[in-house]
XYZ file of C-alpha atoms in Angstrom:
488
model
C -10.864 -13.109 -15.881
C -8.251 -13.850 -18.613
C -5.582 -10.955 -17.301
C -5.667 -12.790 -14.040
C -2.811 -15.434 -13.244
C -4.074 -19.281 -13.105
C -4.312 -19.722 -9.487
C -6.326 -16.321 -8.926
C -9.091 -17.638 -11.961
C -9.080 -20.828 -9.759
C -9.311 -19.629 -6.347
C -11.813 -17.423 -7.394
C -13.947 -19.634 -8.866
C -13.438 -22.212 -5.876
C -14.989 -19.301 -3.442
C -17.937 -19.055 -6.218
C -18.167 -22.508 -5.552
C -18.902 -22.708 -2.212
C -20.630 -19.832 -1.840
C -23.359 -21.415 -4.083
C -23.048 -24.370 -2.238
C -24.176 -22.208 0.767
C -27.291 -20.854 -0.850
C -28.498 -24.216 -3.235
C -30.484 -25.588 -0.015
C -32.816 -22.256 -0.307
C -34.370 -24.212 -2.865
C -35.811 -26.826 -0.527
C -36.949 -24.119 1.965
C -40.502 -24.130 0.432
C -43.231 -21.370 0.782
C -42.954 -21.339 4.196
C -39.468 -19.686 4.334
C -40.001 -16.178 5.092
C -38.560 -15.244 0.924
C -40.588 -11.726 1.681
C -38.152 -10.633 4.163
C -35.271 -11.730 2.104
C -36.386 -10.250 -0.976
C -36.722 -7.152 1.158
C -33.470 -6.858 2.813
C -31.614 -8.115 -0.456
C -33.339 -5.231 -1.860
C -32.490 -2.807 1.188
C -29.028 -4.005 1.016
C -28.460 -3.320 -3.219
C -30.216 0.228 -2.488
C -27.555 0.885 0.134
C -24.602 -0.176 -2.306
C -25.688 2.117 -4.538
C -25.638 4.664 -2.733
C -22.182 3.802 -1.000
C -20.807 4.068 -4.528
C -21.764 7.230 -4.900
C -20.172 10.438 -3.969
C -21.228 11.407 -0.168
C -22.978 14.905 0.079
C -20.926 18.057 0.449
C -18.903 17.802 -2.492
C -16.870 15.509 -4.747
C -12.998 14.274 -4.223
C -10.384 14.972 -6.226
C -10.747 13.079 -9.765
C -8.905 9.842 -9.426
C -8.981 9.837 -5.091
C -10.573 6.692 -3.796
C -12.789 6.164 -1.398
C -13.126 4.937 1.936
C -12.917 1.376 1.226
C -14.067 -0.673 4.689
C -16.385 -2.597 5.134
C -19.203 -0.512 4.222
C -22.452 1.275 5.850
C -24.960 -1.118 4.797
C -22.971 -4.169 6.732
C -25.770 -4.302 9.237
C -28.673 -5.085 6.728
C -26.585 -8.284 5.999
C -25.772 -8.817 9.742
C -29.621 -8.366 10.579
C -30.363 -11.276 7.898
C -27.762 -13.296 9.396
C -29.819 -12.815 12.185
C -33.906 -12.666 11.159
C -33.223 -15.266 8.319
C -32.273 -19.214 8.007
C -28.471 -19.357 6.315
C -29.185 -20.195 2.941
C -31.476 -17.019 2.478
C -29.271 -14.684 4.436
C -26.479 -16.172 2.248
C -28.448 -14.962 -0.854
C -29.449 -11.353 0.432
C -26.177 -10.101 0.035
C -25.460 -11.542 -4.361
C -28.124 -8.980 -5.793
C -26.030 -5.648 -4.335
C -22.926 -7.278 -5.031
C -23.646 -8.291 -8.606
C -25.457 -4.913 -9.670
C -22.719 -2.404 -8.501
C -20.984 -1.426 -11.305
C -16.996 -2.931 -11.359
C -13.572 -1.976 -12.274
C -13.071 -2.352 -16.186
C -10.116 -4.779 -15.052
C -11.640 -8.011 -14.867
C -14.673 -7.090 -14.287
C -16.814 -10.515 -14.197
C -14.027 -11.710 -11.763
C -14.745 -8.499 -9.297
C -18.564 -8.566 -9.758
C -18.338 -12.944 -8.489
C -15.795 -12.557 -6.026
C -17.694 -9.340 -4.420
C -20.457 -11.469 -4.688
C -19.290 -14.619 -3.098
C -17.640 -13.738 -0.158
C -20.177 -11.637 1.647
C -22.301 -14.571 0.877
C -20.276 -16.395 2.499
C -19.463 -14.491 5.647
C -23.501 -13.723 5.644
C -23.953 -17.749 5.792
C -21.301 -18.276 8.611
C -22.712 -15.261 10.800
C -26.214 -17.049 10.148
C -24.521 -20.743 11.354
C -23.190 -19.135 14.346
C -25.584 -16.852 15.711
C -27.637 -20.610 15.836
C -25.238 -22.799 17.147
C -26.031 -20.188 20.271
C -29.764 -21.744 20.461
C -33.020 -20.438 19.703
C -33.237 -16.792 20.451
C -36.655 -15.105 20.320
C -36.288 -11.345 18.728
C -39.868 -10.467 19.266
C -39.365 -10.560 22.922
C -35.494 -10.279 22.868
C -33.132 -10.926 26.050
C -30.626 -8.645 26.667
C -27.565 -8.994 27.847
C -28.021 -12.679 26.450
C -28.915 -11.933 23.118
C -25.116 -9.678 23.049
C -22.901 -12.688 23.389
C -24.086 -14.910 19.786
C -24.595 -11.396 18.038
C -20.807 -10.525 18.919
C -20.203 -14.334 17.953
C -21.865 -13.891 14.414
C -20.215 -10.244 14.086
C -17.055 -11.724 14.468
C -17.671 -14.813 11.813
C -18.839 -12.204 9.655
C -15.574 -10.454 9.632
C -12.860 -13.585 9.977
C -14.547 -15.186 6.500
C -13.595 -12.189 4.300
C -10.313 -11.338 6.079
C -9.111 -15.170 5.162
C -10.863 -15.511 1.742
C -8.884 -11.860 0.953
C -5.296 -13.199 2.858
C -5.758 -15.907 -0.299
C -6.768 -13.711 -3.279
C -3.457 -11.415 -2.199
C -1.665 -14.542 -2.371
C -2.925 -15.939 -5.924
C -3.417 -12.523 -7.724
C -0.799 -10.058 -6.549
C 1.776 -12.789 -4.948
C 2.068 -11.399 -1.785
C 4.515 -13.842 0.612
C 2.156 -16.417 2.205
C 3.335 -15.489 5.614
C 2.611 -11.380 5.569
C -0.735 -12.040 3.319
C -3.138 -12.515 6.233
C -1.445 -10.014 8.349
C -3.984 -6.926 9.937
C -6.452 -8.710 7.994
C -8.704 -9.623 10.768
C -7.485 -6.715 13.820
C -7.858 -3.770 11.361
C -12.003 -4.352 10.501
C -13.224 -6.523 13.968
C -14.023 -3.486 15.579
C -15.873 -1.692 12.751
C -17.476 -5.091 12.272
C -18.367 -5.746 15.992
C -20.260 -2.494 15.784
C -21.804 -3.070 12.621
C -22.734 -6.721 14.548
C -24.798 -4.231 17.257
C -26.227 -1.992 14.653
C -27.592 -5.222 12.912
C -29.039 -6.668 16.353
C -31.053 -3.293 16.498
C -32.482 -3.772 12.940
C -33.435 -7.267 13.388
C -35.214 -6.327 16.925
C -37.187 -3.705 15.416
C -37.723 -5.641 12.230
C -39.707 -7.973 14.410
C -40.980 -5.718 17.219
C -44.876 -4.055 16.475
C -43.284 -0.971 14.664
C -42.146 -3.399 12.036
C -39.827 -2.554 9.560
C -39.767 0.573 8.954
C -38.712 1.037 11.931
C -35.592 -0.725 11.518
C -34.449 1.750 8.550
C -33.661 4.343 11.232
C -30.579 2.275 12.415
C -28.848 3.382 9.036
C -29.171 6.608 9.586
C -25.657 6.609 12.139
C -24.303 3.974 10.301
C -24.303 6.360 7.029
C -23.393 9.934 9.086
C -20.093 7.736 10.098
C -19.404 5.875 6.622
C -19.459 9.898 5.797
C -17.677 10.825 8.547
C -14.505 8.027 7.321
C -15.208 8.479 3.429
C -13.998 12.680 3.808
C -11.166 11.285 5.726
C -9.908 8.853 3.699
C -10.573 11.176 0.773
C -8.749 13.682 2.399
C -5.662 11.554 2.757
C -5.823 10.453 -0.485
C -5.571 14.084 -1.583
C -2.295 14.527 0.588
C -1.383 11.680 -1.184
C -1.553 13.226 -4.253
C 0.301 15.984 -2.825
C 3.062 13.939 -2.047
C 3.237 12.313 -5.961
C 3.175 16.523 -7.190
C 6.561 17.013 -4.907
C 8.271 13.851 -6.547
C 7.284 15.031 -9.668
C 8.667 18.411 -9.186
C 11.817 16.515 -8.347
C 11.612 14.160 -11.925
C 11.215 17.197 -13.453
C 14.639 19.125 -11.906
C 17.046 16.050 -11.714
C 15.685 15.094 -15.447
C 18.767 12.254 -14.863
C 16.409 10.679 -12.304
C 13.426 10.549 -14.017
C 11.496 7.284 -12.165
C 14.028 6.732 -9.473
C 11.868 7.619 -6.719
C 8.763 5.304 -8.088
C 11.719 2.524 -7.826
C 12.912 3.033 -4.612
C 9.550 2.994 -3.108
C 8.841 -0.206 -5.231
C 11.883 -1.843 -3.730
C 11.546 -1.082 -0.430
C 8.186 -2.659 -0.187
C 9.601 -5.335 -1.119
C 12.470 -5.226 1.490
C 9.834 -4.513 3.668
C 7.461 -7.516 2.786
C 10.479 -9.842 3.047
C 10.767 -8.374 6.926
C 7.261 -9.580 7.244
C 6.005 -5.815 8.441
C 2.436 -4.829 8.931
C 0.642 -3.635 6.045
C 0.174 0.074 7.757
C 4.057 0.589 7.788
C 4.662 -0.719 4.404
C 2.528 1.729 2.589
C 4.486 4.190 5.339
C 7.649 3.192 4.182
C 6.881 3.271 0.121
C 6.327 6.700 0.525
C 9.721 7.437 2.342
C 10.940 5.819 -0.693
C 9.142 7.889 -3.112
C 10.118 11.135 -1.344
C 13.196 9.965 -0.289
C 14.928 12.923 -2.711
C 12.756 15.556 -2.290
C 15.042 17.286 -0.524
C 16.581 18.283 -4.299
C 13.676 20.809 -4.188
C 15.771 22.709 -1.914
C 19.266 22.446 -4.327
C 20.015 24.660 -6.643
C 19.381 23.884 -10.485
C 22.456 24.630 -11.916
C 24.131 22.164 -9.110
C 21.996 18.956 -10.221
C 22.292 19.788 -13.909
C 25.944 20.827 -13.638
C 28.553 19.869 -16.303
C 31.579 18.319 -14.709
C 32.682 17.436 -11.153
C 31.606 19.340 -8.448
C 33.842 21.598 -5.875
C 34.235 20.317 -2.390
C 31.644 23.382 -1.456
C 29.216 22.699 -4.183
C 29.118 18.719 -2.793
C 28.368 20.387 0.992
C 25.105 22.173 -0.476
C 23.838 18.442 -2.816
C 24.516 16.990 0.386
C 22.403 18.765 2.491
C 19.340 17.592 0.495
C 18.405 15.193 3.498
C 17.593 17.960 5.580
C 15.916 20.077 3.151
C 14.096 17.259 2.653
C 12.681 16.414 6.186
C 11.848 20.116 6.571
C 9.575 19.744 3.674
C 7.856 16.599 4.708
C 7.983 17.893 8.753
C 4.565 18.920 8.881
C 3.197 15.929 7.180
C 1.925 13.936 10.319
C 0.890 10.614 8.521
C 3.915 9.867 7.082
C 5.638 8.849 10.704
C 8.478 6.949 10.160
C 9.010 8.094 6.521
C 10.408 11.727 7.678
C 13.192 10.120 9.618
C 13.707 7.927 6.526
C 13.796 11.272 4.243
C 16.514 12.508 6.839
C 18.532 9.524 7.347
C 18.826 7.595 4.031
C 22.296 8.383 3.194
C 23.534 7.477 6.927
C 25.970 4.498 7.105
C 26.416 1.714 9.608
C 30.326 2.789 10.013
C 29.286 5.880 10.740
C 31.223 7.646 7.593
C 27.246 8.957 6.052
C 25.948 12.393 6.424
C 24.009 14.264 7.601
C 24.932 13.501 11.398
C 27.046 9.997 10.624
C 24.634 8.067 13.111
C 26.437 4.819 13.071
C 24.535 1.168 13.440
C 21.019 1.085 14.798
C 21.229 4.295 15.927
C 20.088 4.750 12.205
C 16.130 4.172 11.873
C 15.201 1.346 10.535
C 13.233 3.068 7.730
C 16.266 4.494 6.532
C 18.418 1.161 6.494
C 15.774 0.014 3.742
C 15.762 2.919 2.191
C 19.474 3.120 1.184
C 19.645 -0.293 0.383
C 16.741 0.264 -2.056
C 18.284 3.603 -3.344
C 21.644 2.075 -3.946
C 19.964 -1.144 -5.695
C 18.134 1.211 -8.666
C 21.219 3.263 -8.597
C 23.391 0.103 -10.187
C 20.247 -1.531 -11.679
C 19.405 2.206 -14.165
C 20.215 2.761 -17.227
C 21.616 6.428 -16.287
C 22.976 9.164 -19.037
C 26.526 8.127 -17.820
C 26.251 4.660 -17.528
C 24.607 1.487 -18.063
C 21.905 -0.297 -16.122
C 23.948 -3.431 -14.628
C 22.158 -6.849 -14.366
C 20.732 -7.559 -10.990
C 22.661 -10.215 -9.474
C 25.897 -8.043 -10.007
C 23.860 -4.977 -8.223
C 23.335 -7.295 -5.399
C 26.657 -8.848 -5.369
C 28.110 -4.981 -4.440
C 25.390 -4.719 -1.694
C 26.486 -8.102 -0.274
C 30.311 -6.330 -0.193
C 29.047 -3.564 1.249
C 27.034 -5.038 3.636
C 27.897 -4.474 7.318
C 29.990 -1.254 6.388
C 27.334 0.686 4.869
C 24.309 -1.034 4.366
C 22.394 -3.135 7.318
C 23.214 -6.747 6.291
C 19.654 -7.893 7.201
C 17.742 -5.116 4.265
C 20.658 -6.699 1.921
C 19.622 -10.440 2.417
C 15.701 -9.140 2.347
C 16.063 -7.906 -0.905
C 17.896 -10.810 -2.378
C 15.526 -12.967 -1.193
C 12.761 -10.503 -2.536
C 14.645 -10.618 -5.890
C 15.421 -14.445 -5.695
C 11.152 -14.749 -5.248
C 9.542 -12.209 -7.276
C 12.317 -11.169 -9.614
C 12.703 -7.290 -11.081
C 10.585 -5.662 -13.593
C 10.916 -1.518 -13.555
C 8.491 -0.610 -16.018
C 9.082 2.770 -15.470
C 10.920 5.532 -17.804
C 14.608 5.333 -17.120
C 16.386 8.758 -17.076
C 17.818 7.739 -20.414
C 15.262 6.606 -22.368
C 13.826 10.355 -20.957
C 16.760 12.287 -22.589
C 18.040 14.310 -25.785
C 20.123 12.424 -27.313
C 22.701 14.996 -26.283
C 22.880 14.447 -23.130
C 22.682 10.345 -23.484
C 25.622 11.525 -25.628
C 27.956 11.570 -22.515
C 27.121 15.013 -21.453
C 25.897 15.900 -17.708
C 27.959 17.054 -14.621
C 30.004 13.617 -14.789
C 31.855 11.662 -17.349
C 30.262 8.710 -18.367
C 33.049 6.505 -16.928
C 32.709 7.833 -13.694
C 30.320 5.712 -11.086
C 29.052 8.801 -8.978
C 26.108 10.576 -10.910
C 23.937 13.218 -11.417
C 21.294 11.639 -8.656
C 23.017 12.431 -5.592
C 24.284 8.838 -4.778
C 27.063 6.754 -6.130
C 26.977 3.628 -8.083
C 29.600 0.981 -6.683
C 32.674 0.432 -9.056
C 32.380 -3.153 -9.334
C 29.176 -2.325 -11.446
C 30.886 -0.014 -13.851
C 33.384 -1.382 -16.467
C 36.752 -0.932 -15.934
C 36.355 -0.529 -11.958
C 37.636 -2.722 -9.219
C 35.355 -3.784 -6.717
C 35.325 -3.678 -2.654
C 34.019 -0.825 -0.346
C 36.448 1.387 -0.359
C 36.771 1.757 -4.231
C 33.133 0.943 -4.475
C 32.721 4.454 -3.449
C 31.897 7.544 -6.539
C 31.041 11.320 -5.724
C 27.638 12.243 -6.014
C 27.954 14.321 -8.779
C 31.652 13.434 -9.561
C 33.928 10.893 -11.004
C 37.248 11.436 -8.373
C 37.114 8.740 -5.287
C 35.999 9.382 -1.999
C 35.662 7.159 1.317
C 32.694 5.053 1.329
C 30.846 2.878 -0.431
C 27.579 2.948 -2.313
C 26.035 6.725 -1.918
């Protein structure tokens, strides 16, 4: 637990806490607790995990892809404890599974408690609930009476981990304590609310004359559909991969940008964050930031790696990288929002961007973010012709420019972002990735000049020797003379 910060080790260990509080009055149970059963399902349940960790027939994913990661096929042997068992054993049928799955070499006795505690947990709360309904006989069950506590329980079952994991986000990867929770709960009720169903059926065959044995032929849907998600998930986490091969391929032909893209999409999560926007269009909008430039793809070599300014015709074709761009991305149909983001990004609210100078929010929202973001690791760089510029002067030109070009409420996000969580690119700058020839001054601008090699401009009140405001502000993308504008 030691690379974890303070408050995670803590809250952790708090959940550990009460989760053993929930299963300590097992002890006093006696001999006439049904422990057979428990035993029996803990064991069911640890068979399961293994065999959810393991790679589904019909072939392996990519190295590296993860999979599916909900809340798992053998969720109904837990939910049919909650119902067949008293709480503090249905509590404990769910620590053996949890605590023999192998775990992430990152804090690994941290993963293996905490994946232990909580289902506890929910399995204790499900138990609670599906009682506080009354005594319901499974032998000779009731239906449609029986539905109502076993929804109940299902959804206990699911609201524990969704606000136990709203706090771990908080403590261990500092998300803002108003966006932490969000989705939490609405993404997994109805998988759980099913599972809650599937777990009914075990426990009614666990106690009808077929015993149960019986009850193992419930798992055999719930596994064909953990299946059925795991090849889908895998398979988007191969497109993903696709997508980090394209901005690669861009890293590797604008050598001056080397990183740029991993910052942009950094930044605009956290513009995004700030917003307080669902999880699902966050992760949309990092990877309009990522592939924000792949559009370059589609620009000649010898333009990007040109020596000196650029002609007036040779600018037309860099800036038509937006569109190439788009029609890359086009047939991508999970990145939404992200391909009008791709397109857009160099729009400005004045109207004065390109491609089709869209001019206040007819711009997509995406694309506000993204140009803030863009124009943030643009000043904030160390760059072949010039230096990285502290942050709060960065911000200080997007605050100027705010209104004119960028959307004044992506601006304040990420200064407040910044203000919160400060900035740490760990990533290789496009200097530190160069010859020392071409750190040497050399590229298709002069190192005095703001515009650079990247296809947007860095503002001249973070260059040396520059005056400030918008109109100044404003460098060629791959040239040092002034044009109209600010930050490109």
């Amino acid at each position: 637990m030691r690379g974890l910060p303070a408050a995670a080790r803590g809250y952790i260990g708090c959940v550990a806490l009460a989760a053993a509080l929930c299963t300590a009055p097992a002890i006093r149970l006696g001999a006439a607790a049904p422990w057979a059963g428990a035993l029996a399902l803990a064991t069911l349940h640890a068979l399961c995990e293994q065999v959810h960790r393991r790679p589904p027939p019909g072939g392996r994913a990519p190295y590296g892809t993860p999979s599916y990661a909900g809340p798992g096929w053998a969720a109904p042997v837990l939910l049919a404890g909650a119902f067949l068992l008293p709480p503090p054993l249905a509590a404990l049928t769910a620590v053996p599974g949890a605590l023999l799955a192998p775990a992430d070499a990152r804090s690994p006795a941290a993963r293996r408690l905490w994946r232990a505690a909580v289902p506890a947990l929910a399995c204790c709360a499900a138990a609670e609930v599906f009682r506080a309904f009354g005594h319901h006989s499974l032998s000779a069950p009731r239906f449609p009476a029986l539905l109502l506590p076993a929804a109940a329980a299902a959804v206990a079952f699911c609201a524990v981990p969704a606000a136990l994991e709203g706090g771990v986000l908080v403590t261990a990867e500092r998300h803002p304590v108003r966006t932490a929770w969000g989705g939490l709960l609405t993404r997994s009720l109805g998988p759980h609310l099913v599972h809650g169903l599937a777990g009914l059926m075990m426990a009614v065959l666990w106690r009808s004359s077929y015993g149960p044995p019986a009850a193992l032929l419930v798992l055999l849907p719930m596994h064909l559909s953990y299946w059925v998600f795991d090849r889908y998930h895998r398979e988007r986490a191969a497109h993903q991969a696709t997508l980090r091969a394209l901005v690669q391929a861009v890293d590797i032909k604008d050598r001056y940008t080397r990183g740029h893209s991993e910052r942009v999409g950094r930044a605009s999560v956290m513009i995004a964050r700030e917003l307080g926007m669902a999880e699902d269009r966050v992760e949309v909008l990092r990877f309009a930031g990522i592939l924000h430039d792949v559009g370059k793809l589609g620009v000649p070599t010898r333009l990007l790696r040109k020596d000196g300014p650029l002609t007036p015709e040779e600018r037309r074709v860099i800036e038509l990288h937006p569109e190439y761009g788009h029609e890359i991305v086009r047939g991508i149909g999970f990145l939404g929002e992200a391909r009008s983001a791709i397109l857009h990004h160099h729009e400005r609210l004045d109207g004065r961007g390109y491609p089709y100078g869209l001019k206040g929010r007819h711009i997509p929202e995406f694309a506000r973010v993204v140009a803030v973001a863009d124009a943030f690791d643009a000043m904030t760089s160390t760059r072949s012709y010039s230096r990285a510029r502290p942050v709060p002067v960065a911000v200080a030109e997007l605050r100027k420019c705010a209104g004119t070009q960028f959307d004044p409420r992506m601006v304040r996000a990420l200064a407040a972002s910044l203000d919160r969580y400060g900035w740490h690119p760990d990533l290789v700058t496009a200097a530190d990735a160069e010859p020392p020839s071409v750190r040497g001054g050399r590229g298709n601008v002069t190192p005095e000049g703001a515009g650079g090699p990247d296809g947007r401009t860095v503002p001249a009140a973070a260059v040396p020797g520059r005056s400030g405001g918008v109109d100044r502000a404003a460098r060629t993308e791959r040239g040092a003379e002034p044009r109209q504008g600010g930050v490109r």
